Amino acid sequence: MQTPRKASARAGSNIAFLKYWGNRDDSLNLPNNSSLSLTLDALQTVTSVEFSPNLPADEVIIDGQEASPAAYSRVTAHLDFLRSLAKTDFFARVGSRNNFPLGVGLAASASGFAALTVAATKALGLEIEKRRLTRLARRGSGSAARSILGGYVEWLAGSGDEDSYAREIFPKEHWELLDIIAIVSTSAKEISSQDGHRLAATSPFYPMRLQSLPQNLSKMKEAIERQDLETLGPLIENEALSMHSIMMTSKPPLLYWQPATLAVLREIPEWRKGGIEGYFTLDAGPNVHVLTLPQQANEIRSRLEKLPGVQQVLVAQPGEGAKIVAEHLF
Ligand code: DP6
């Protein structure tokens, strides 16, 4: 293994406009469909990794605490994969810090595994180009493939490991869409996305969903190219409801919504009638993301803050891709 052995990286989370839900290969995280997202600047993970011949096992600290057994085994499995590429058996010390609550559907694993992949490959002395980095991050968490890149990103379903990678379709400067996030719960979700992907195919509606996605994807890309929120917004809302209908009709069902989730979802179309243009989406969690333009952001933020059950509101701008940073966490 070549020096350096220690490296740190920062990555932003992302919000999917067209969702990844269901794999055709769970071990390689090969998805059933291509997906599309915007990388966010405000929700970030910084991760430091140091490989050492003196460690008896991997050590993983997340937000100042020892990782849970589930998080530990996910991180060490990813480290094992990256170690096999570098042909080393040194264990690693990993420290990771998020500036947003974990396990609430804010895709901490996207920014987390993107940052881990970039920091660990650097610390292992591997020189890896961007496209391959997205494929490596994909192995840790599917949505992490998209967080390797900034701006508007497409992750191609591909036909196998080689061609299931993420690519930037528009840079973050192309269009300043804002994501206003209404946090209605900060408790960890009961069913992880990882387990959820396995249930997708148990919904009788899943084949219909998959059939409709390629056309929706091209419509979304065209709307982003034209900076046309009036077209993009309804596509995004419909897509979130489509994914949640699969979750709700899986066996067993997955119901991520809280009462406050529905309260927010009902408000947004009402606000539009009054000229406040925001459109909702949700990931695998109860929190609601509202996509809007900068001139409406303050109004939407203050309206969300007043809704019962909304605990906190975050505002995120389009963000850049994962990158190496000079400051280490330890
Ligand atoms: C609903 O498998 O990437 O956010 O289990 O947290 O790693 P983790 O998530 P992942 O699934 C994300 C699913 C989604 C939709 C999306 O981001 O495309």
Tab-separated table of C-alpha atoms and ligand atoms in Angstrom, residues 14-23 29 33-37 74 103 105-110 113 138 140-146 155 189 191-197 209 239 243-244 247 256 282-285, ligand 1:
chain	number	residue	atom	x	y	z
A	14	ASN	CA	-28.963	14.176	-2.567
A	15	ILE	CA	-32.697	14.319	-3.164
A	16	ALA	CA	-34.041	11.968	-5.814
A	17	PHE	CA	-36.550	13.361	-8.318
A	18	LEU	CA	-36.900	9.925	-9.860
A	19	LYS	CA	-36.384	7.309	-7.172
A	20	TYR	CA	-34.249	4.227	-6.845
A	21	TRP	CA	-36.455	1.568	-5.288
A	22	GLY	CA	-35.665	-2.123	-5.798
A	23	ASN	CA	-32.572	-3.976	-6.981
A	29	ASN	CA	-26.634	-2.847	-5.691
A	33	ASN	CA	-34.319	1.412	-12.831
A	34	SER	CA	-32.215	4.467	-13.590
A	35	SER	CA	-32.707	7.351	-11.164
A	36	LEU	CA	-32.199	11.103	-11.117
A	37	SER	CA	-31.281	13.422	-8.253
A	74	ARG	CA	-22.105	-2.066	6.571
A	103	GLY	CA	-31.869	7.682	9.961
A	105	GLY	CA	-34.855	9.643	5.443
A	106	LEU	CA	-32.368	12.415	4.763
A	107	ALA	CA	-30.137	9.931	2.966
A	108	ALA	CA	-27.183	10.044	5.371
A	109	SER	CA	-25.963	6.853	3.755
A	110	ALA	CA	-25.704	8.597	0.379
A	113	PHE	CA	-20.797	6.174	1.650
A	138	ARG	CA	-22.787	2.279	-5.324
A	140	GLY	CA	-21.844	0.726	-0.217
A	141	SER	CA	-25.211	2.421	-0.783
A	142	GLY	CA	-26.986	2.776	-4.109
A	143	SER	CA	-27.826	6.453	-3.741
A	144	ALA	CA	-24.194	7.185	-2.745
A	145	ALA	CA	-23.246	6.677	-6.408
A	146	ARG	CA	-25.121	9.908	-7.170
A	155	TRP	CA	-27.515	6.941	-12.124
A	189	LYS	CA	-36.687	4.587	10.803
A	191	ILE	CA	-37.043	-0.438	8.172
A	192	SER	CA	-33.901	0.629	6.336
A	193	SER	CA	-33.970	1.367	2.613
A	194	GLN	CA	-31.717	-1.645	2.193
A	195	ASP	CA	-34.455	-3.919	3.540
A	196	GLY	CA	-37.093	-1.928	1.669
A	197	HIS	CA	-35.472	-2.603	-1.712
A	209	ARG	CA	-44.179	1.358	-11.892
A	239	GLU	CA	-43.043	9.932	-8.694
A	243	MET	CA	-42.735	4.938	-4.844
A	244	HIS	CA	-44.720	5.260	-1.614
A	247	MET	CA	-43.985	0.690	-0.197
A	256	TYR	CA	-43.103	5.748	6.440
A	282	LEU	CA	-40.255	12.192	0.028
A	283	ASP	CA	-37.562	9.544	0.389
A	284	ALA	CA	-37.864	6.455	2.586
A	285	GLY	CA	-38.930	8.459	5.605
B	1	DP6	C1	-35.920	6.164	-1.168
B	1	DP6	O1	-30.270	2.025	-0.647
B	1	DP6	O2	-29.447	4.318	-1.361
B	1	DP6	O3	-33.915	7.384	-0.958
B	1	DP6	O4	-30.333	2.185	2.568
B	1	DP6	O5	-29.952	4.554	3.024
B	1	DP6	O6	-28.331	3.232	1.615
B	1	DP6	P1	-29.718	3.446	2.091
B	1	DP6	O7	-30.477	3.994	0.833
B	1	DP6	P2	-30.419	3.515	-0.629
B	1	DP6	O8	-31.907	3.841	-1.110
B	1	DP6	C2	-32.386	5.132	-1.254
B	1	DP6	C3	-33.804	5.077	-1.619
B	1	DP6	C4	-34.538	6.387	-1.714
B	1	DP6	C5	-34.670	6.842	-3.169
B	1	DP6	C6	-33.448	7.423	-3.810
B	1	DP6	O9	-32.642	8.089	-3.152
B	1	DP6	O10	-33.342	7.245	-5.040
